[in-house]
mmCIF file of C-alpha atoms and ligand atoms in Angstrom:
data_model
loop_
_atom_site.group_PDB
_atom_site.id
_atom_site.type_symbol
_atom_site.label_atom_id
_atom_site.label_comp_id
_atom_site.label_asym_id
_atom_site.label_seq_id
_atom_site.Cartn_x
_atom_site.Cartn_y
_atom_site.Cartn_z
ATOM 1 C CA UNK X 1248 28.629 -152.652 9.428
ATOM 2 C CA UNK X 1249 29.605 -149.009 9.769
ATOM 3 C CA UNK X 1250 29.518 -147.245 13.126
ATOM 4 C CA UNK X 1251 28.499 -143.660 13.937
ATOM 5 C CA UNK X 1252 24.879 -144.458 13.323
ATOM 6 C CA UNK X 1253 22.688 -141.432 13.277
ATOM 7 C CA UNK X 1254 20.282 -142.838 10.787
ATOM 8 C CA UNK X 1255 17.746 -140.558 9.209
ATOM 9 C CA UNK X 1256 14.373 -142.229 9.203
ATOM 10 C CA UNK X 1257 13.164 -141.982 5.638
ATOM 11 C CA UNK X 1258 15.350 -142.169 2.552
ATOM 12 C CA UNK X 1259 14.082 -141.136 -0.871
ATOM 13 C CA UNK X 1260 15.826 -142.868 -3.773
ATOM 14 C CA UNK X 1261 15.712 -140.853 -7.005
ATOM 15 C CA UNK X 1262 16.245 -143.037 -10.073
ATOM 16 C CA UNK X 1263 14.980 -145.991 -8.062
ATOM 17 C CA UNK X 1264 14.138 -148.055 -11.156
ATOM 18 C CA UNK X 1265 17.645 -147.556 -12.549
ATOM 19 C CA UNK X 1266 20.469 -150.069 -12.550
ATOM 20 C CA UNK X 1267 22.099 -148.616 -9.438
ATOM 21 C CA UNK X 1268 18.968 -147.068 -7.954
ATOM 22 C CA UNK X 1269 17.327 -150.484 -7.590
ATOM 23 C CA UNK X 1270 20.308 -151.687 -5.578
ATOM 24 C CA UNK X 1271 20.266 -148.504 -3.483
ATOM 25 C CA UNK X 1272 16.645 -149.287 -2.575
ATOM 26 C CA UNK X 1273 17.615 -152.826 -1.546
ATOM 27 C CA UNK X 1274 20.611 -151.594 0.461
ATOM 28 C CA UNK X 1275 18.649 -148.874 2.239
ATOM 29 C CA UNK X 1276 15.994 -151.414 3.235
ATOM 30 C CA UNK X 1277 18.719 -153.818 4.375
ATOM 31 C CA UNK X 1278 20.235 -151.087 6.561
ATOM 32 C CA UNK X 1279 16.898 -150.482 8.236
ATOM 33 C CA UNK X 1280 15.685 -147.278 6.670
ATOM 34 C CA UNK X 1281 12.135 -146.501 5.658
ATOM 35 C CA UNK X 1282 12.549 -146.238 1.890
ATOM 36 C CA UNK X 1283 10.611 -144.191 -0.601
ATOM 37 C CA UNK X 1284 11.149 -144.420 -4.366
ATOM 38 C CA UNK X 1285 10.503 -141.607 -6.836
ATOM 39 C CA UNK X 1286 9.244 -143.303 -10.010
ATOM 40 C CA UNK X 1287 7.643 -142.235 -13.261
ATOM 41 C CA UNK X 1288 5.549 -145.380 -13.793
ATOM 42 C CA UNK X 1289 4.042 -146.862 -10.640
ATOM 43 C CA UNK X 1290 2.953 -150.171 -12.201
ATOM 44 C CA UNK X 1291 6.353 -150.800 -13.780
ATOM 45 C CA UNK X 1292 8.152 -149.848 -10.566
ATOM 46 C CA UNK X 1293 5.963 -152.236 -8.564
ATOM 47 C CA UNK X 1294 7.193 -155.070 -10.784
ATOM 48 C CA UNK X 1295 10.842 -154.049 -10.423
ATOM 49 C CA UNK X 1296 11.239 -153.065 -6.780
ATOM 50 C CA UNK X 1297 11.050 -155.167 -3.612
ATOM 51 C CA UNK X 1298 8.194 -155.181 -1.143
ATOM 52 C CA UNK X 1299 8.607 -152.668 1.614
ATOM 53 C CA UNK X 1300 9.475 -149.629 -0.507
ATOM 54 C CA UNK X 1301 6.880 -146.871 -0.799
ATOM 55 C CA UNK X 1302 6.422 -145.910 -4.442
ATOM 56 C CA UNK X 1303 5.653 -142.277 -5.145
ATOM 57 C CA UNK X 1304 4.996 -140.954 -8.640
ATOM 58 C CA UNK X 1305 6.962 -137.966 -9.878
ATOM 59 C CA UNK X 1306 8.976 -136.680 -12.815
ATOM 60 C CA UNK X 1307 12.223 -134.814 -12.215
ATOM 61 C CA UNK X 1308 11.522 -132.488 -15.132
ATOM 62 C CA UNK X 1309 8.212 -131.376 -13.589
ATOM 63 C CA UNK X 1310 8.842 -129.770 -10.177
ATOM 64 C CA UNK X 1311 5.116 -129.550 -9.498
ATOM 65 C CA UNK X 1312 5.020 -133.384 -9.289
ATOM 66 C CA UNK X 1313 7.843 -133.724 -6.728
ATOM 67 C CA UNK X 1314 6.195 -132.556 -3.510
ATOM 68 C CA UNK X 1315 4.641 -135.880 -2.404
ATOM 69 C CA UNK X 1316 7.920 -137.776 -2.844
ATOM 70 C CA UNK X 1317 9.990 -135.189 -1.006
ATOM 71 C CA UNK X 1318 7.605 -134.330 1.782
ATOM 72 C CA UNK X 1319 8.975 -135.458 5.156
ATOM 73 C CA UNK X 1320 12.072 -137.325 3.938
ATOM 74 C CA UNK X 1321 15.316 -137.155 5.924
ATOM 75 C CA UNK X 1322 17.682 -138.115 3.118
ATOM 76 C CA UNK X 1323 17.719 -138.103 -0.663
ATOM 77 C CA UNK X 1324 19.908 -140.415 -2.736
ATOM 78 C CA UNK X 1325 20.240 -139.323 -6.369
ATOM 79 C CA UNK X 1326 21.029 -142.202 -8.740
ATOM 80 C CA UNK X 1327 19.103 -141.017 -11.785
ATOM 81 C CA UNK X 1328 20.596 -140.465 -15.210
ATOM 82 C CA UNK X 1329 19.942 -140.363 -18.910
ATOM 83 C CA UNK X 1330 22.334 -140.344 -21.866
ATOM 84 C CA UNK X 1331 25.508 -138.520 -22.793
ATOM 85 C CA UNK X 1332 23.660 -135.890 -24.799
ATOM 86 C CA UNK X 1333 24.106 -132.414 -23.393
ATOM 87 C CA UNK X 1334 20.384 -131.697 -23.661
ATOM 88 C CA UNK X 1335 19.326 -134.894 -21.850
ATOM 89 C CA UNK X 1336 21.815 -134.386 -19.052
ATOM 90 C CA UNK X 1337 20.929 -130.713 -18.659
ATOM 91 C CA UNK X 1338 17.174 -131.302 -18.737
ATOM 92 C CA UNK X 1339 17.041 -134.474 -16.587
ATOM 93 C CA UNK X 1340 20.241 -135.224 -14.662
ATOM 94 C CA UNK X 1341 21.025 -131.625 -13.777
ATOM 95 C CA UNK X 1342 17.482 -130.243 -13.715
ATOM 96 C CA UNK X 1343 16.385 -133.149 -11.527
ATOM 97 C CA UNK X 1344 18.792 -132.103 -8.793
ATOM 98 C CA UNK X 1345 17.929 -128.414 -9.255
ATOM 99 C CA UNK X 1346 14.193 -129.086 -9.099
ATOM 100 C CA UNK X 1347 14.407 -131.268 -6.000
ATOM 101 C CA UNK X 1348 16.513 -128.654 -4.203
ATOM 102 C CA UNK X 1349 14.097 -125.940 -5.254
ATOM 103 C CA UNK X 1350 11.081 -127.890 -3.976
ATOM 104 C CA UNK X 1351 12.863 -128.503 -0.667
ATOM 105 C CA UNK X 1352 13.003 -124.711 -0.156
ATOM 106 C CA UNK X 1353 15.933 -125.000 2.207
ATOM 107 C CA UNK X 1354 14.506 -127.757 4.402
ATOM 108 C CA UNK X 1355 17.541 -129.674 5.618
ATOM 109 C CA UNK X 1356 18.009 -133.187 4.286
ATOM 110 C CA UNK X 1357 21.042 -135.422 3.947
ATOM 111 C CA UNK X 1358 22.054 -135.799 0.299
ATOM 112 C CA UNK X 1359 23.992 -138.514 -1.502
ATOM 113 C CA UNK X 1360 24.571 -137.624 -5.153
ATOM 114 C CA UNK X 1361 25.938 -140.045 -7.741
ATOM 115 C CA UNK X 1362 27.651 -138.454 -10.752
ATOM 116 C CA UNK X 1363 30.575 -140.088 -12.594
ATOM 117 C CA UNK X 1364 34.327 -140.434 -12.716
ATOM 118 C CA UNK X 1365 35.796 -137.920 -15.188
ATOM 119 C CA UNK X 1366 33.058 -135.373 -14.568
ATOM 120 C CA UNK X 1367 35.583 -132.526 -14.473
ATOM 121 C CA UNK X 1368 37.277 -133.270 -17.785
ATOM 122 C CA UNK X 1369 37.417 -130.060 -19.786
ATOM 123 C CA UNK X 1370 35.230 -129.332 -22.759
ATOM 124 C CA UNK X 1371 32.733 -132.182 -22.312
ATOM 125 C CA UNK X 1372 29.393 -130.418 -22.394
ATOM 126 C CA UNK X 1373 27.214 -133.133 -20.854
ATOM 127 C CA UNK X 1374 29.730 -133.753 -18.070
ATOM 128 C CA UNK X 1375 29.722 -130.057 -17.221
ATOM 129 C CA UNK X 1376 26.015 -130.318 -16.403
ATOM 130 C CA UNK X 1377 26.779 -133.202 -14.028
ATOM 131 C CA UNK X 1378 29.405 -130.970 -12.464
ATOM 132 C CA UNK X 1379 26.863 -128.181 -12.110
ATOM 133 C CA UNK X 1380 24.522 -130.548 -10.273
ATOM 134 C CA UNK X 1381 27.392 -131.213 -7.858
ATOM 135 C CA UNK X 1382 27.881 -127.480 -7.451
ATOM 136 C CA UNK X 1383 24.230 -126.986 -6.506
ATOM 137 C CA UNK X 1384 24.485 -129.679 -3.845
ATOM 138 C CA UNK X 1385 27.608 -128.066 -2.370
ATOM 139 C CA UNK X 1386 25.844 -124.704 -2.306
ATOM 140 C CA UNK X 1387 22.707 -126.116 -0.682
ATOM 141 C CA UNK X 1388 24.023 -125.990 2.872
ATOM 142 C CA UNK X 1389 22.874 -129.579 3.399
ATOM 143 C CA UNK X 1390 25.069 -132.390 4.626
ATOM 144 C CA UNK X 1391 26.116 -134.291 1.515
ATOM 145 C CA UNK X 1392 28.372 -136.842 -0.097
ATOM 146 C CA UNK X 1393 29.134 -136.818 -3.822
ATOM 147 C CA UNK X 1394 30.113 -140.168 -5.296
ATOM 148 C CA UNK X 1395 31.664 -140.357 -8.773
ATOM 149 C CA UNK X 1396 31.731 -144.022 -9.709
ATOM 150 C CA UNK X 1397 34.023 -145.637 -12.219
ATOM 151 C CA UNK X 1398 32.680 -147.974 -14.864
ATOM 152 C CA UNK X 1399 29.756 -150.001 -13.576
ATOM 153 C CA UNK X 1400 30.282 -153.747 -13.143
ATOM 154 C CA UNK X 1401 33.509 -153.897 -15.152
ATOM 155 C CA UNK X 1402 35.220 -155.286 -12.061
ATOM 156 C CA UNK X 1403 36.571 -158.829 -11.850
ATOM 157 C CA UNK X 1404 35.060 -161.023 -9.086
ATOM 158 C CA UNK X 1405 38.203 -160.555 -6.964
ATOM 159 C CA UNK X 1406 38.148 -156.758 -7.381
ATOM 160 C CA UNK X 1407 36.040 -155.748 -4.392
ATOM 161 C CA UNK X 1408 38.313 -153.544 -2.286
ATOM 162 C CA UNK X 1409 36.618 -150.150 -2.114
ATOM 163 C CA UNK X 1410 38.923 -147.277 -3.127
ATOM 164 C CA UNK X 1411 38.057 -143.574 -3.008
ATOM 165 C CA UNK X 1412 40.168 -141.128 -5.042
ATOM 166 C CA UNK X 1413 40.132 -137.346 -5.262
ATOM 167 C CA UNK X 1414 41.162 -134.825 -7.906
ATOM 168 C CA UNK X 1415 39.325 -136.611 -10.743
ATOM 169 C CA UNK X 1416 42.565 -137.193 -12.618
ATOM 170 C CA UNK X 1417 41.486 -140.319 -14.474
ATOM 171 C CA UNK X 1418 39.941 -138.941 -17.621
ATOM 172 C CA UNK X 1419 40.496 -141.398 -20.484
ATOM 173 C CA UNK X 1420 36.757 -142.031 -20.729
ATOM 174 C CA UNK X 1421 37.288 -145.805 -20.678
ATOM 175 C CA UNK X 1422 37.230 -148.560 -18.029
ATOM 176 C CA UNK X 1423 40.963 -147.928 -17.628
ATOM 177 C CA UNK X 1424 39.877 -145.050 -15.393
ATOM 178 C CA UNK X 1425 38.524 -147.487 -12.818
ATOM 179 C CA UNK X 1426 35.743 -149.968 -12.292
ATOM 180 C CA UNK X 1427 33.222 -150.662 -9.560
ATOM 181 C CA UNK X 1428 30.324 -153.034 -8.952
ATOM 182 C CA UNK X 1429 26.858 -151.481 -8.845
ATOM 183 C CA UNK X 1430 26.041 -153.090 -5.500
ATOM 184 C CA UNK X 1431 29.137 -151.439 -4.029
ATOM 185 C CA UNK X 1432 28.081 -148.040 -5.349
ATOM 186 C CA UNK X 1433 24.723 -148.573 -3.665
ATOM 187 C CA UNK X 1434 26.417 -149.550 -0.433
ATOM 188 C CA UNK X 1435 28.688 -146.485 -0.450
ATOM 189 C CA UNK X 1436 25.780 -144.136 -1.177
ATOM 190 C CA UNK X 1437 23.679 -145.533 1.673
ATOM 191 C CA UNK X 1438 26.624 -145.815 4.097
ATOM 192 C CA UNK X 1439 27.435 -142.145 3.439
ATOM 193 C CA UNK X 1440 24.141 -141.141 5.022
ATOM 194 C CA UNK X 1441 25.173 -142.253 8.470
ATOM 195 C CA UNK X 1442 28.982 -142.182 8.543
ATOM 196 C CA UNK X 1443 30.021 -138.748 9.810
ATOM 197 C CA UNK X 1444 33.361 -138.922 8.001
ATOM 198 C CA UNK X 1445 31.537 -138.988 4.648
ATOM 199 C CA UNK X 1446 30.030 -135.550 5.117
ATOM 200 C CA UNK X 1447 31.144 -132.835 2.658
ATOM 201 C CA UNK X 1448 33.285 -135.295 0.734
ATOM 202 C CA UNK X 1449 33.501 -135.693 -3.053
ATOM 203 C CA UNK X 1450 35.397 -138.634 -4.500
ATOM 204 C CA UNK X 1451 35.828 -141.046 -7.375
ATOM 205 C CA UNK X 1452 34.777 -144.562 -6.417
ATOM 206 C CA UNK X 1453 36.578 -147.579 -7.839
ATOM 207 C CA UNK X 1454 37.582 -151.059 -6.714
ATOM 208 C CA UNK X 1455 41.009 -152.686 -6.469
ATOM 209 C CA UNK X 1456 41.881 -156.343 -6.139
ATOM 210 C CA UNK X 1457 41.064 -157.522 -2.650
ATOM 211 C CA UNK X 1458 38.125 -158.064 -0.360
ATOM 212 C CA UNK X 1459 35.472 -155.529 0.453
ATOM 213 C CA UNK X 1460 35.926 -153.723 3.767
ATOM 214 C CA UNK X 1461 33.320 -154.387 6.483
ATOM 215 C CA UNK X 1462 33.412 -150.771 7.617
ATOM 216 C CA UNK X 1463 34.156 -147.826 5.296
ATOM 217 C CA UNK X 1464 34.599 -145.205 8.030
ATOM 218 C CA UNK X 1465 38.397 -145.046 7.695
ATOM 219 C CA UNK X 1466 38.177 -144.876 3.904
ATOM 220 C CA UNK X 1467 35.812 -141.911 4.089
ATOM 221 C CA UNK X 1468 37.954 -140.373 6.841
ATOM 222 C CA UNK X 1469 41.085 -140.447 4.655
ATOM 223 C CA UNK X 1470 39.502 -137.985 2.213
ATOM 224 C CA UNK X 1471 39.831 -134.190 2.242
ATOM 225 C CA UNK X 1472 36.525 -132.409 2.789
ATOM 226 C CA UNK X 1473 35.295 -129.912 0.238
ATOM 227 C CA UNK X 1474 36.227 -126.381 1.249
ATOM 228 C CA UNK X 1475 33.431 -124.503 2.923
ATOM 229 C CA UNK X 1476 31.928 -121.963 0.509
ATOM 230 C CA UNK X 1477 33.606 -123.487 -2.556
ATOM 231 C CA UNK X 1478 31.499 -124.742 -5.452
ATOM 232 C CA UNK X 1479 34.151 -127.273 -6.403
ATOM 233 C CA UNK X 1480 35.465 -130.440 -4.841
ATOM 234 C CA UNK X 1481 38.522 -130.373 -2.596
ATOM 235 C CA UNK X 1482 41.176 -131.449 -5.081
ATOM 236 C CA UNK X 1483 39.493 -130.755 -8.398
ATOM 237 C CA UNK X 1484 41.067 -128.734 -11.174
ATOM 238 C CA UNK X 1485 37.993 -127.108 -12.721
ATOM 239 C CA UNK X 1486 37.980 -124.247 -15.188
ATOM 240 C CA UNK X 1487 34.346 -123.148 -15.270
ATOM 241 C CA UNK X 1488 34.437 -119.480 -14.257
ATOM 242 C CA UNK X 1489 31.185 -118.459 -12.670
ATOM 243 C CA UNK X 1490 30.769 -115.410 -14.918
ATOM 244 C CA UNK X 1491 30.811 -117.623 -18.021
ATOM 245 C CA UNK X 1492 28.302 -120.110 -16.628
ATOM 246 C CA UNK X 1493 24.893 -120.461 -18.319
ATOM 247 C CA UNK X 1494 22.088 -118.301 -17.012
ATOM 248 C CA UNK X 1495 20.077 -121.395 -16.028
ATOM 249 C CA UNK X 1496 22.771 -122.490 -13.646
ATOM 250 C CA UNK X 1497 23.375 -119.039 -12.228
ATOM 251 C CA UNK X 1498 19.669 -118.646 -11.523
ATOM 252 C CA UNK X 1499 19.394 -122.098 -9.918
ATOM 253 C CA UNK X 1500 22.475 -121.471 -7.816
ATOM 254 C CA UNK X 1501 21.084 -118.178 -6.557
ATOM 255 C CA UNK X 1502 17.784 -119.868 -5.637
ATOM 256 C CA UNK X 1503 19.454 -122.770 -3.848
ATOM 257 C CA UNK X 1504 21.956 -120.578 -2.005
ATOM 258 C CA UNK X 1505 19.215 -118.185 -0.877
ATOM 259 C CA UNK X 1506 17.208 -120.972 0.749
ATOM 260 C CA UNK X 1507 18.800 -121.351 4.176
ATOM 261 C CA UNK X 1508 18.459 -124.856 5.619
ATOM 262 C CA UNK X 1509 16.385 -124.957 8.791
HETATM 263 N N1 NAP A 1652 27.435 -146.969 -16.774
HETATM 264 C C1 NAP A 1652 28.537 -146.587 -16.134
HETATM 265 O O1 NAP A 1652 29.577 -147.267 -16.173
HETATM 266 C C2 NAP A 1652 28.518 -145.324 -15.317
HETATM 267 C C3 NAP A 1652 29.651 -144.980 -14.576
HETATM 268 C C4 NAP A 1652 29.609 -143.830 -13.767
HETATM 269 C C5 NAP A 1652 28.464 -143.083 -13.714
HETATM 270 N N2 NAP A 1652 27.380 -143.443 -14.456
HETATM 271 C C6 NAP A 1652 26.181 -142.588 -14.360
HETATM 272 O O2 NAP A 1652 25.115 -143.293 -13.786
HETATM 273 C C7 NAP A 1652 23.906 -142.686 -14.200
HETATM 274 C C8 NAP A 1652 22.787 -143.688 -14.052
HETATM 275 O O3 NAP A 1652 23.105 -144.817 -14.834
HETATM 276 P P1 NAP A 1652 22.183 -146.109 -14.803
HETATM 277 O O4 NAP A 1652 22.817 -147.088 -15.747
HETATM 278 O O5 NAP A 1652 21.890 -146.553 -13.424
HETATM 279 O O6 NAP A 1652 20.865 -145.516 -15.490
HETATM 280 P P2 NAP A 1652 19.495 -146.219 -15.739
HETATM 281 O O7 NAP A 1652 19.538 -147.668 -15.398
HETATM 282 O O8 NAP A 1652 19.064 -145.829 -17.129
HETATM 283 O O9 NAP A 1652 18.540 -145.503 -14.682
HETATM 284 C C9 NAP A 1652 18.209 -144.169 -14.791
HETATM 285 C C10 NAP A 1652 17.152 -143.865 -13.744
HETATM 286 O O10 NAP A 1652 16.856 -142.468 -13.803
HETATM 287 C C11 NAP A 1652 15.447 -142.311 -13.879
HETATM 288 N N3 NAP A 1652 15.103 -141.071 -14.546
HETATM 289 C C12 NAP A 1652 15.673 -140.547 -15.648
HETATM 290 N N4 NAP A 1652 15.049 -139.397 -15.969
HETATM 291 C C13 NAP A 1652 14.086 -139.200 -15.030
HETATM 292 C C14 NAP A 1652 13.097 -138.207 -14.821
HETATM 293 N N5 NAP A 1652 12.965 -137.157 -15.663
HETATM 294 N N6 NAP A 1652 12.260 -138.305 -13.754
HETATM 295 C C15 NAP A 1652 12.373 -139.354 -12.902
HETATM 296 N N7 NAP A 1652 13.281 -140.351 -13.062
HETATM 297 C C16 NAP A 1652 14.129 -140.265 -14.117
HETATM 298 C C17 NAP A 1652 15.001 -143.532 -14.660
HETATM 299 O O11 NAP A 1652 13.596 -143.726 -14.518
HETATM 300 P P3 NAP A 1652 12.732 -144.632 -15.567
HETATM 301 O O12 NAP A 1652 12.919 -146.063 -15.128
HETATM 302 O O13 NAP A 1652 11.366 -144.133 -15.409
HETATM 303 O O14 NAP A 1652 13.328 -144.376 -16.942
HETATM 304 C C18 NAP A 1652 15.833 -144.610 -13.999
HETATM 305 O O15 NAP A 1652 15.271 -144.957 -12.756
HETATM 306 C C19 NAP A 1652 24.192 -142.217 -15.632
HETATM 307 O O16 NAP A 1652 23.651 -140.938 -15.813
HETATM 308 C C20 NAP A 1652 25.703 -142.124 -15.714
HETATM 309 O O17 NAP A 1652 26.168 -140.805 -15.858
HETATM 310 C C21 NAP A 1652 27.370 -144.535 -15.247
#
């Protein structure tokens, strides 16, 4: 179990009915947090999620529905997602992060955001919206960790050693880029909330052959932090000049950056 415990009390899991979100709920409960789940269908979520999680209805595309889920939480773990269509990712994956940050109005929370390995590869329109969601989180002024997993559950049973990479250089768009078990993604997301060394870090998450580490503090600590004031991750090679960015993003960025955490 990781050290440096400064556990926030209540964790909101966004995408809690999803394949990784469900495991993030279980892991957060296991680690002793009060857990809240943002869900679109309360009855369906009640069938899918364990006892002990507070279900709160809300839709990421409708900011007016998000207040009850967000109110009073100490941490938000984003595990939601849709398809690889640019419109879906812009209107749900990206807009979900933008809307939550907007509803927070600068109230400080700890954020763990899941995107994907290869998010920075050039010319991939849907991936660029994932990248923009990362940029909003970096600009928010909140403590955060951005986790870009490799291919979910493509790992062999003996591939459990947690590895964190930076620079996003694996961009074949296939499992050759790296693999990771969903339960390990959930563990890393929840661990990042209370391990100081995870703060302001962005990394690709994969597994190598070997056993899973009991404590991930040294793995997080080996990473370079994102540069203060930069929209991009520490070792990324990103060519998305701000002046060419879509108006939606520029407006959201201005709103998020103007809301000073307190
Ligand atoms: N598969 C991989 O190998 C891989 C690797 C790296 C990264 N990823 C990323 O992981 C993300 C999640 O994948 P997954 O397989 O866990 O997805 P999933 O099982 O389909 O779960 C998606 C979650 O997002 C929620 N959601 C979507 N739109 C929403 C909205 N407008 N309001 C509220 N909740 C919303 C869904 O809620 P409902 O249950 O109500 O639909 C569900 O809980 C993907 O976007 C992908 O980019 C995947």
